[in-house]
Coordinates of C-alpha atoms and ligand atoms in Angstrom, one line a residue:
X1 CA -21.1 22.5 -18.3
X2 CA -18.1 23.3 -20.5
X3 CA -15.7 20.3 -20.6
X4 CA -12.1 21.4 -20.9
X5 CA -9.3 19.1 -21.9
X6 CA -6.5 18.9 -19.4
X7 CA -4.1 21.2 -21.4
X8 CA -6.8 23.9 -21.6
X9 CA -7.7 23.4 -18.0
X10 CA -4.1 23.5 -16.8
X11 CA -3.4 26.7 -18.7
X12 CA -6.7 28.2 -17.5
X13 CA -5.4 27.7 -14.0
X14 CA -2.1 29.4 -14.7
X15 CA -0.2 26.3 -13.9
X16 CA 1.1 24.7 -10.7
X17 CA 0.6 26.4 -7.5
X18 CA 0.7 24.8 -4.1
X19 CA -2.7 23.9 -2.7
X20 CA -1.9 25.8 0.5
X21 CA -1.3 29.0 -1.4
X22 CA -4.9 29.0 -2.8
X23 CA -7.4 31.5 -1.5
X24 CA -10.6 29.7 -0.6
X25 CA -12.7 31.4 -3.3
X26 CA -10.2 30.6 -6.0
X27 CA -10.2 27.0 -4.8
X28 CA -14.0 26.8 -4.9
X29 CA -13.9 28.3 -8.4
X30 CA -11.5 25.6 -9.5
X31 CA -13.8 23.0 -8.1
X32 CA -16.9 24.5 -9.9
X33 CA -15.0 24.6 -13.1
X34 CA -14.0 21.0 -13.2
X35 CA -16.1 18.2 -14.5
X36 CA -16.4 14.5 -13.6
X37 CA -14.0 13.6 -16.3
X38 CA -10.7 14.9 -17.8
X39 CA -9.5 14.1 -21.2
X40 CA -6.0 12.8 -20.5
X41 CA -3.1 12.2 -22.8
X42 CA -0.2 10.3 -21.2
X43 CA 3.4 10.7 -22.1
X44 CA 3.4 7.2 -23.5
X45 CA 0.5 7.9 -25.9
X46 CA -2.5 6.6 -24.0
X47 CA -5.6 8.8 -24.4
X48 CA -8.4 8.2 -21.8
X49 CA -11.1 9.8 -19.7
X50 CA -9.9 10.3 -16.1
X51 CA -12.7 10.1 -13.7
X52 CA -12.4 12.7 -10.9
X53 CA -15.7 12.1 -8.9
X54 CA -16.7 10.1 -5.9
X55 CA -17.7 6.5 -6.9
X56 CA -21.0 5.6 -5.1
X57 CA -23.5 3.0 -6.2
X58 CA -21.4 2.4 -9.4
X59 CA -21.7 6.0 -10.5
X60 CA -19.2 8.9 -10.4
X61 CA -20.9 11.8 -8.6
X62 CA -19.9 15.2 -7.3
X63 CA -19.8 15.8 -3.6
X64 CA -23.1 17.0 -2.0
X65 CA -21.7 20.1 -0.5
X66 CA -20.6 22.9 -2.8
X67 CA -18.3 24.6 -0.3
X68 CA -15.3 22.3 -0.3
X69 CA -12.3 23.1 -2.5
X70 CA -11.0 20.4 -4.9
X71 CA -7.6 18.8 -4.5
X72 CA -5.1 19.5 -7.2
X73 CA -3.0 16.6 -8.4
X74 CA 0.6 17.2 -9.5
X75 CA 3.0 15.1 -11.5
X76 CA 5.8 14.2 -9.1
X77 CA 8.4 14.2 -11.9
X78 CA 7.9 17.8 -13.0
X79 CA 5.4 19.3 -10.5
X80 CA 3.0 20.2 -13.3
X81 CA -0.7 20.1 -12.6
X82 CA -2.4 17.0 -13.9
X83 CA -6.0 17.6 -12.9
X84 CA -8.2 18.2 -9.8
X85 CA -10.1 15.6 -7.9
X86 CA -13.1 16.1 -5.6
X87 CA -12.9 16.0 -1.9
X88 CA -15.7 14.1 -0.2
X89 CA -17.4 15.5 2.9
X90 CA -18.9 13.7 5.9
X91 CA -22.3 13.7 4.0
X92 CA -20.7 11.9 1.0
X93 CA -19.1 9.3 3.3
X94 CA -22.5 8.7 4.9
X95 CA -24.1 8.3 1.5
X96 CA -21.5 5.8 0.5
X97 CA -21.9 3.9 3.7
X98 CA -25.7 3.8 3.2
X99 CA -25.2 2.5 -0.3
X100 CA -22.9 -0.2 1.0
X101 CA -25.3 -1.1 3.9
X102 CA -28.1 -1.5 1.4
X103 CA -26.0 -3.6 -0.9
X104 CA -24.8 -5.8 2.0
X105 CA -28.3 -7.2 2.4
X106 CA -28.1 -9.0 -0.9
X107 CA -24.4 -9.3 -1.4
X108 CA -23.9 -11.4 1.8
X109 CA -26.4 -13.9 0.4
X110 CA -24.6 -14.4 -2.9
X111 CA -23.2 -17.9 -3.5
X112 CA -19.4 -18.4 -3.5
X113 CA -19.8 -19.2 -7.3
X114 CA -21.5 -15.9 -8.0
X115 CA -18.8 -13.9 -6.1
X116 CA -16.0 -16.0 -7.7
X117 CA -17.3 -15.3 -11.2
X118 CA -17.3 -11.6 -10.7
X119 CA -13.8 -11.7 -9.2
X120 CA -12.4 -13.7 -12.1
X121 CA -14.0 -11.3 -14.5
X122 CA -12.5 -8.3 -12.6
X123 CA -9.0 -10.0 -12.8
X124 CA -9.4 -10.4 -16.5
X125 CA -10.4 -6.8 -16.9
X126 CA -7.4 -5.7 -14.9
X127 CA -5.1 -7.8 -17.1
X128 CA -6.7 -6.3 -20.2
X129 CA -6.0 -2.8 -18.8
X130 CA -2.5 -3.4 -17.3
X131 CA -0.8 -0.9 -19.5
X132 CA -3.2 1.9 -19.0
X133 CA -3.7 1.3 -15.2
X134 CA 0.1 1.2 -14.8
X135 CA 0.6 4.3 -16.9
X136 CA -1.9 6.3 -14.8
X137 CA -0.1 5.2 -11.7
X138 CA 3.3 6.2 -13.0
X139 CA 2.0 9.7 -13.9
X140 CA 0.3 10.2 -10.6
X141 CA 2.6 8.4 -8.2
X142 CA 5.9 8.7 -10.0
X143 CA 6.9 5.1 -9.8
X144 CA 8.8 3.4 -12.7
X145 CA 6.4 2.1 -15.3
X146 CA 7.9 -1.4 -15.1
X147 CA 7.2 -1.4 -11.3
X148 CA 3.7 -0.2 -11.9
X149 CA 3.0 -2.9 -14.4
X150 CA 4.4 -5.4 -11.8
X151 CA 2.0 -4.1 -9.2
X152 CA -1.0 -4.3 -11.5
X153 CA 0.0 -7.9 -12.4
X154 CA 0.1 -8.8 -8.7
X155 CA -3.3 -7.1 -8.3
X156 CA -4.8 -9.3 -11.0
X157 CA -3.2 -12.4 -9.5
X158 CA -4.6 -11.6 -6.1
X159 CA -8.2 -11.1 -7.5
X160 CA -7.8 -14.4 -9.2
X161 CA -6.6 -16.1 -6.0
X162 CA -9.6 -14.5 -4.2
X163 CA -11.9 -15.9 -6.8
X164 CA -10.5 -19.4 -6.3
X165 CA -11.0 -19.1 -2.5
X166 CA -14.7 -18.2 -2.4
X167 CA -15.8 -21.8 -2.0
X168 CA -12.9 -22.7 0.4
X169 CA -13.9 -20.8 3.5
X170 CA -14.5 -23.4 6.1
X171 CA -15.7 -23.5 9.7
X172 CA -14.8 -26.4 11.9
X173 CA -16.8 -29.2 13.5
X174 CA -16.4 -30.3 17.1
X175 CA -17.6 -33.8 17.9
X176 CA -17.5 -33.5 21.7
X177 CA -19.3 -36.3 23.4
X178 CA -21.6 -38.1 20.8
X179 CA -24.4 -38.2 23.4
X180 CA -24.2 -34.5 23.8
X181 CA -24.6 -33.6 20.2
X182 CA -21.9 -31.6 18.4
X183 CA -20.7 -28.1 17.7
X184 CA -19.5 -26.3 14.6
X185 CA -18.3 -22.9 13.7
X186 CA -19.2 -20.7 10.7
X187 CA -17.4 -17.6 9.4
X188 CA -19.8 -14.8 8.6
X189 CA -19.2 -11.5 6.8
X190 CA -19.0 -8.5 9.2
X191 CA -20.9 -5.9 7.2
X192 CA -19.7 -2.6 5.7
X193 CA -15.9 -2.3 5.8
X194 CA -14.0 1.0 5.8
X195 CA -10.8 0.6 3.9
X196 CA -8.1 3.3 4.0
X197 CA -4.9 3.3 2.1
X198 CA -1.5 5.0 1.7
X199 CA 0.0 6.5 -1.4
X200 CA 2.9 4.1 -2.3
X201 CA 1.1 1.1 -4.0
X202 CA -2.3 2.5 -4.8
X203 CA -3.7 -0.3 -6.9
X204 CA -2.0 -3.1 -5.2
X205 CA -3.5 -2.0 -1.9
X206 CA -6.9 -1.7 -3.4
X207 CA -6.6 -5.5 -4.1
X208 CA -5.1 -6.3 -0.7
X209 CA -8.2 -4.9 0.9
X210 CA -11.0 -5.5 -1.6
X211 CA -10.2 -9.2 -2.2
X212 CA -10.7 -10.4 1.4
X213 CA -13.6 -8.1 2.0
X214 CA -15.5 -9.2 -1.1
X215 CA -14.6 -12.9 -1.0
X216 CA -16.1 -13.2 2.5
X217 CA -19.3 -11.4 1.5
X218 CA -18.7 -7.8 2.8
X219 CA -19.4 -4.5 1.1
X220 CA -17.1 -1.5 1.4
X221 CA -16.2 2.1 1.3
X222 CA -12.6 2.7 0.2
X223 CA -10.7 5.9 0.8
X224 CA -7.5 6.0 -1.3
X225 CA -4.6 8.4 -0.4
X226 CA -5.1 11.9 -1.5
X227 CA -1.5 11.8 -2.9
X228 CA -2.1 9.1 -5.4
X229 CA -5.7 8.1 -6.4
X230 CA -6.1 8.6 -10.1
X231 CA -5.5 4.9 -11.0
X232 CA -7.9 3.8 -8.3
X233 CA -10.6 6.1 -9.7
X234 CA -10.0 4.6 -13.2
X235 CA -10.1 1.1 -11.7
X236 CA -13.6 1.9 -10.3
X237 CA -14.9 1.8 -13.9
X238 CA -13.8 -1.9 -14.0
X239 CA -15.9 -2.7 -10.9
X240 CA -19.0 -1.6 -12.7
X241 CA -17.9 -3.3 -16.0
X242 CA -17.3 -6.6 -14.2
X243 CA -20.9 -6.5 -13.0
X244 CA -20.6 -6.0 -9.3
X245 CA -24.0 -4.7 -8.0
X246 CA -24.2 -1.0 -7.1
X247 CA -23.0 -0.2 -3.6
X248 CA -20.8 -3.2 -3.1
X249 CA -17.7 -1.2 -3.7
X250 CA -17.6 2.6 -3.2
X251 CA -14.6 5.0 -3.4
X252 CA -14.5 8.4 -1.7
X253 CA -11.5 10.6 -2.3
X254 CA -10.4 13.3 0.1
X255 CA -8.1 14.2 2.9
X256 CA -7.8 12.8 6.5
X257 CA -11.3 13.8 7.6
X258 CA -12.8 11.4 5.0
X259 CA -10.9 8.6 6.7
X260 CA -11.8 9.9 10.2
X261 CA -15.5 9.9 9.3
X262 CA -15.2 6.3 8.2
X263 CA -13.3 5.1 11.2
X264 CA -15.7 6.7 13.7
X265 CA -18.9 5.6 12.0
X266 CA -20.9 3.0 14.0
X267 CA -22.3 1.6 10.7
X268 CA -18.8 0.6 9.7
X269 CA -18.0 -2.9 11.2
X270 CA -14.4 -3.3 10.1
X271 CA -11.5 -0.9 9.5
X272 CA -8.5 -1.9 7.5
X273 CA -5.9 0.8 7.5
X274 CA -2.6 1.1 5.7
X275 CA -0.5 4.2 6.7
X276 CA 1.7 5.7 9.3
X277 CA 1.9 4.9 13.0
X278 CA 0.8 8.5 13.8
X279 CA -2.4 8.3 11.9
X280 CA -3.1 4.8 13.3
X281 CA -2.9 6.2 16.9
X282 CA -5.5 8.9 16.0
X283 CA -7.7 6.2 14.5
X284 CA -7.4 4.0 17.5
X285 CA -8.6 6.8 19.7
X286 CA -11.9 7.2 17.8
X287 CA -12.6 3.9 16.2
X288 CA -14.9 2.6 19.0
X289 CA -15.5 -1.1 19.1
X290 CA -15.0 -2.7 15.7
X291 CA -12.6 -5.1 14.0
X292 CA -9.4 -3.4 13.0
X293 CA -6.4 -4.3 10.8
X294 CA -3.4 -2.0 10.9
X295 CA -0.7 -2.2 8.3
X296 CA 1.9 0.4 9.5
X297 CA 5.4 1.5 9.1
X298 CA 8.7 -0.3 9.5
X299 CA 12.5 -0.1 9.7
X300 CA 13.2 -3.5 8.4
X301 CA 16.6 -5.0 9.0
X302 CA 18.6 -7.4 6.9
X303 CA 21.4 -9.5 8.2
X304 CA 24.2 -10.5 5.9
X305 CA 26.6 -13.1 7.4
X306 CA 30.1 -14.0 6.3
X307 CA 28.6 -17.2 4.8
X308 CA 26.9 -15.0 2.1
X309 CA 30.3 -14.3 0.6
X310 CA 30.1 -16.7 -2.4
X311 CA 26.9 -15.0 -3.6
X312 CA 27.7 -11.4 -2.8
X313 CA 26.4 -10.1 -6.2
X314 CA 23.0 -11.6 -5.6
X315 CA 23.0 -10.2 -2.1
X316 CA 23.7 -6.8 -3.4
X317 CA 20.9 -7.1 -6.0
X318 CA 18.5 -7.9 -3.2
X319 CA 19.8 -5.1 -0.9
X320 CA 19.1 -2.7 -3.8
X321 CA 15.7 -4.1 -4.4
X322 CA 15.0 -3.8 -0.7
X323 CA 15.8 -0.2 -0.4
X324 CA 15.7 1.4 -3.9
X325 CA 12.6 -0.3 -5.3
X326 CA 9.7 2.2 -5.6
X327 CA 12.1 5.0 -4.5
X328 CA 12.3 3.4 -1.0
X329 CA 8.6 4.3 -0.5
X330 CA 7.9 0.8 0.7
X331 CA 6.7 -0.1 4.2
X332 CA 9.0 -3.1 4.4
X333 CA 12.0 -1.4 2.8
X334 CA 15.2 -3.0 3.9
X335 CA 16.5 0.2 5.2
X336 CA 19.2 -1.0 7.6
X337 CA 21.6 -3.7 6.7
X338 CA 23.9 -5.5 9.2
X339 CA 27.0 -6.8 7.5
X340 CA 29.5 -9.2 9.2
X341 CA 33.0 -7.8 9.4
X342 CA 34.9 -10.2 7.1
X343 CA 32.8 -9.2 4.1
X344 CA 31.9 -5.6 5.0
X345 CA 34.5 -3.8 2.8
X346 CA 34.0 -5.9 -0.2
X347 CA 30.2 -5.6 0.1
X348 CA 30.4 -1.8 0.5
X349 CA 32.6 -1.3 -2.5
X350 CA 30.3 -3.4 -4.8
X351 CA 27.1 -2.0 -3.4
X352 CA 28.1 1.6 -3.8
X353 CA 29.2 0.8 -7.4
X354 CA 25.8 -0.8 -8.1
X355 CA 23.8 2.0 -6.5
X356 CA 25.7 4.6 -8.6
X357 CA 24.8 2.6 -11.7
X358 CA 21.1 2.7 -11.1
X359 CA 19.0 4.9 -13.4
X360 CA 16.8 7.3 -11.6
X361 CA 14.4 9.4 -13.7
X362 CA 11.0 10.0 -15.1
X363 CA 8.9 6.9 -14.4
X364 CA 8.1 6.7 -18.2
X365 CA 11.8 6.6 -19.1
X366 CA 12.4 3.0 -17.8
X367 CA 14.4 3.9 -14.7
X368 CA 15.2 1.7 -11.7
X369 CA 13.1 4.1 -9.7
X370 CA 11.3 7.4 -10.3
X371 CA 10.6 10.4 -8.2
X372 CA 9.3 10.4 -4.6
X373 CA 5.5 10.9 -4.6
X374 CA 5.3 14.4 -3.1
X375 CA 7.2 17.3 -1.8
X376 CA 6.6 16.3 1.8
X377 CA 8.5 13.0 1.1
X378 CA 11.3 14.8 -0.6
X379 CA 11.8 17.2 2.3
X380 CA 11.7 14.4 4.8
X381 CA 14.4 12.5 2.9
X382 CA 16.6 15.6 2.7
X383 CA 16.1 16.2 6.4
X384 CA 17.3 12.7 7.3
X385 CA 20.4 13.1 5.2
X386 CA 21.3 16.1 7.2
X387 CA 20.5 14.3 10.5
X388 CA 22.6 11.3 9.5
X389 CA 25.6 13.5 8.5
X390 CA 25.4 15.4 11.8
X391 CA 25.2 12.1 13.8
X392 CA 28.5 11.0 12.2
X393 CA 27.3 8.5 9.7
X394 CA 29.5 8.4 6.6
X395 CA 27.9 9.3 3.3
X396 CA 29.1 6.7 0.9
X397 CA 27.1 7.8 -2.1
X398 CA 24.1 10.0 -3.0
X399 CA 22.5 12.4 -0.6
X400 CA 21.1 14.9 -3.0
X401 CA 18.0 15.8 -4.9
X402 CA 18.3 15.3 -8.7
X403 CA 17.5 18.5 -10.6
X404 CA 15.4 21.3 -9.0
X405 CA 12.0 20.5 -10.3
X406 CA 10.2 17.3 -9.3
X407 CA 11.0 15.0 -6.5
X408 CA 13.9 12.8 -7.8
X409 CA 16.5 11.8 -5.2
X410 CA 19.8 9.9 -5.5
X411 CA 20.2 6.4 -4.2
X412 CA 21.8 7.1 -0.9
X413 CA 24.0 4.9 1.3
X414 CA 25.4 5.7 4.8
X415 CA 28.2 3.6 6.2
X416 CA 29.7 3.4 9.7
X417 CA 26.2 3.7 11.3
X418 CA 25.4 2.7 14.8
X419 CA 22.2 1.4 16.2
X420 CA 21.5 4.5 18.2
X421 CA 21.5 6.9 15.2
X422 CA 18.1 8.3 14.1
X423 CA 18.9 7.2 10.5
X424 CA 19.0 3.6 11.8
X425 CA 16.0 3.8 14.1
X426 CA 13.4 5.9 12.3
X427 CA 11.4 5.2 9.1
X428 CA 12.5 7.5 6.3
X429 CA 10.4 6.1 3.4
X430 CA 12.9 7.1 0.8
X431 CA 16.0 5.7 -1.0
X432 CA 18.3 5.9 2.0
X433 CA 20.2 2.9 3.3
X434 CA 22.2 2.6 6.6
X435 CA 25.0 0.0 6.9
X436 CA 26.1 -1.4 10.3
X437 CA 29.2 -3.6 10.7
X438 CA 29.0 -6.4 13.2
X439 CA 31.2 -9.2 14.5
X440 CA 28.9 -11.8 16.1
X441 CA 25.6 -12.9 14.5
X442 CA 24.0 -12.8 18.0
X443 CA 24.8 -9.1 18.2
X444 CA 23.4 -8.5 14.8
X445 CA 20.1 -10.2 15.8
X446 CA 19.9 -8.2 19.0
X447 CA 20.5 -4.9 17.1
X448 CA 18.0 -5.9 14.4
X449 CA 15.3 -6.6 17.1
X450 CA 16.1 -3.4 19.0
X451 CA 13.3 -1.4 17.3
X452 CA 9.7 -0.4 17.9
X453 CA 8.8 -2.0 14.5
X454 CA 8.4 -5.6 13.4
X455 CA 7.3 -5.7 9.8
X456 CA 9.8 -7.5 7.7
X457 CA 13.5 -8.7 7.7
X458 CA 16.0 -10.2 5.4
X459 CA 18.6 -12.9 6.0
X460 CA 21.5 -13.6 3.6
X461 CA 23.6 -16.7 4.2
X462 CA 24.4 -19.9 2.4
X463 CA 24.1 -21.9 5.7
X464 CA 20.7 -23.3 6.1
X465 CA 21.0 -23.8 9.9
X466 CA 22.1 -20.2 10.3
X467 CA 19.2 -19.0 8.1
X468 CA 16.6 -20.9 10.1
X469 CA 18.0 -19.9 13.5
X470 CA 18.2 -16.2 12.6
X471 CA 14.7 -16.3 11.1
X472 CA 13.4 -17.8 14.3
X473 CA 15.0 -15.1 16.4
X474 CA 13.8 -12.1 14.4
X475 CA 10.8 -10.1 15.5
X476 CA 9.1 -9.6 12.1
X477 CA 5.8 -10.5 10.4
X478 CA 7.8 -11.6 7.3
X479 CA 11.3 -12.9 7.0
X480 CA 12.9 -13.2 3.5
X481 CA 15.9 -15.6 3.2
X482 CA 18.2 -14.9 0.3
X483 CA 15.5 -12.8 -1.4
X484 CA 13.6 -9.6 -0.6
X485 CA 10.2 -8.0 -1.4
X486 CA 9.0 -11.4 -2.5
X487 CA 5.2 -11.6 -2.1
X488 CA 2.6 -14.3 -2.9
X489 CA -1.2 -14.2 -2.4
X490 CA -1.1 -17.4 -0.4
X491 CA 1.4 -16.0 2.2
X492 CA 0.2 -13.5 4.8
X493 CA 1.8 -10.1 5.1
X494 CA 1.4 -8.1 8.3
X495 CA 3.3 -6.5 11.1
X496 CA 4.2 -7.1 14.7
X497 CA 4.7 -4.5 17.4
X498 CA 4.3 -0.9 16.1
X499 CA 4.1 -2.2 12.6
X500 CA 0.5 -3.2 13.3
X501 CA -1.7 -6.2 13.5
X502 CA -3.9 -8.4 11.3
X503 CA -2.9 -9.7 7.9
X504 CA -3.1 -8.9 4.3
X505 CA -3.4 -11.7 1.8
X506 CA -3.8 -15.5 2.4
X507 CA -6.5 -17.2 4.4
X508 CA -5.3 -15.2 7.4
X509 CA -6.7 -12.0 5.8
X510 CA -10.1 -13.7 5.3
X511 CA -10.3 -14.3 9.0
X512 CA -9.8 -10.5 9.6
X513 CA -13.0 -9.9 7.6
X514 CA -15.3 -12.4 9.2
X515 CA -16.9 -13.0 12.5
X516 CA -16.8 -16.5 13.8
X517 CA -20.0 -18.0 15.2
X518 CA -20.1 -21.2 17.2
X519 CA -23.3 -23.4 17.0
X520 CA -23.9 -26.1 19.5
X521 CA -26.4 -28.7 18.5
X522 CA -28.0 -30.8 21.2
X523 CA -29.5 -34.2 20.2
X524 CA -32.1 -36.1 22.0
X525 CA -31.2 -39.7 22.8
X526 CA -33.5 -42.0 20.8
X527 CA -31.5 -45.3 20.9
Ligands
NAD1 P1 -0.7 8.4 6.4 O1 -1.0 7.8 7.7 O2 -0.3 9.8 6.3 O3 -2.1 8.3 5.4 C1 -2.7 7.1 5.2 C2 -4.1 7.3 4.9 O4 -4.8 7.7 6.0 C3 -4.4 8.3 3.8 O5 -5.4 7.9 2.9 C4 -4.9 9.5 4.6 O6 -5.7 10.4 4.0 C5 -5.6 8.8 5.7 N1 -5.8 9.6 7.0 C6 -5.1 10.7 7.4 N2 -5.6 11.1 8.6 C7 -6.6 10.2 9.0 C8 -7.4 10.1 10.1 N3 -7.3 10.9 11.1 N4 -8.3 9.1 10.1 C9 -8.4 8.2 9.1 N5 -7.6 8.3 8.0 C10 -6.7 9.3 7.9 O7 0.3 7.5 5.6 P2 1.0 7.7 4.2 O8 2.0 8.8 4.3 O9 0.0 7.8 3.1 O10 1.8 6.3 4.0 C11 3.1 6.1 4.5 C12 3.0 5.2 5.7 O11 2.3 4.1 5.4 C13 4.4 4.8 6.1 O12 4.6 4.8 7.5 C14 4.4 3.3 5.6 O13 5.3 2.5 6.3 C15 3.0 2.9 5.8 N6 2.7 1.8 5.0 C16 2.5 0.5 5.6 C17 2.2 -0.6 4.8 C18 2.0 -2.0 5.4 O14 1.4 -2.8 4.7 N7 2.4 -2.2 6.6 C19 2.1 -0.5 3.4 C20 2.3 0.8 2.9 C21 2.6 1.9 3.7

């Protein structure tokens, strides 16, 4: 088949059109025309082969069915067409699950040393490819290249942490009564894991799910988000290069139904899902009886007390990091900030100045943050700005799209907010911050906890007692004190309440991917 380079391909398709505007025959034609690879040239000079197929048994393949249209991938900075990826069908998901089931029979028997060696090798390969992996992610997702490089660095760290943990998974021993023998527990892999991810940190979430699955001896079928999967497909090459046996890790691209096929399959023994509460509810109605981890949305509060006054500049840096990092497309974004009354005016003045100084632009141009990832996100953010204004929140800065092509949006801050406003209660997933003034710390804690979510929270104070007491009171899976968005592989990350359950990272995550077995040994009395 003729292999077109991406420029020729894009012009052959007469440039960007929305997927929904395609006639089905045109869509099928697009699919038949495209190959398993695109020659790509990135704005920062990288040339590489972009895989577009499904990754099953360590090979990129086309879907079995010829009737499904392909999915066009657009650059969120300028809406130009990048390439098309394949959409897997139920039959492809089945094939991937079968490959993973077959691989499980031998992968579960590998020694910790064998798994560790492969994971170390993979971490090395990720590091050798940081620049390219990050650049692909910036092109596809829109995020600032510096953030993308940070994500890939964290990804490599986590694979390395996983490699170091393969021989540190322990059961427990129970002595009971010596006459009666003893008991012990072992942790066993569950089988084939179905891993489903959102669009905001594509590669990092690959590591958050693959590491605990592989360390503990499971195999997997991973479905990346349809809105951002090019870097994941490129990463699949590294799985093969590192030497993982065929079928241990499989990637199936596609829309929601690919995920639904995974979640409802009885051959899948564990689901780990990162995404919205709405999708999680659908999953829970069809998942049947299997282990589930849910990493969902949030509306994470930060509490700044009067005692943070002496370090206000650092507090402001952290507030900006909390809400503007990654365009605010962060599950734990610090999107509502409670500020004690004595420092409110000073904080607002400095924060607005800082927000207005942040560079927003093409991810390749070294901005603080790049465009939102897709048009749906842009429309959602615009809508919340309207809602907030109508509700009486005071627009302190921002509130507008930047330019008319692509999905750039200004850093936006609303003041004079109250806890009953939708802009304070609902997840926006964009660079929109709400500020709420308070008098008494107890009231701030009560307002912070008055939410359906419980993912993360921030506390800013120079008083250690205050920091500990507020942290104890907050309903959140993670509390950051005088810092924000600060992750480490050895610390668990996960939500309470509607933000989900189960953990990513740390030993806690390993427990989510294993079954515990208790063995009771009887002994015969001989003395
Ligand atoms: P989403 O729920 O729309 O999609 C997530 C994934 O689920 C995608 O891969 C999608 O194709 C798939 N999917 C869609 N329908 C499905 C179905 N019926 N069955 C199975 N899979 C299905 O979420 P999104 O818009 O990609 O991500 C944004 C959301 O994710 C936000 O709410 C954000 O807070 C949350 N998130 C949470 C965390 C966390 O760790 N807690 C991290 C990142 C994002």
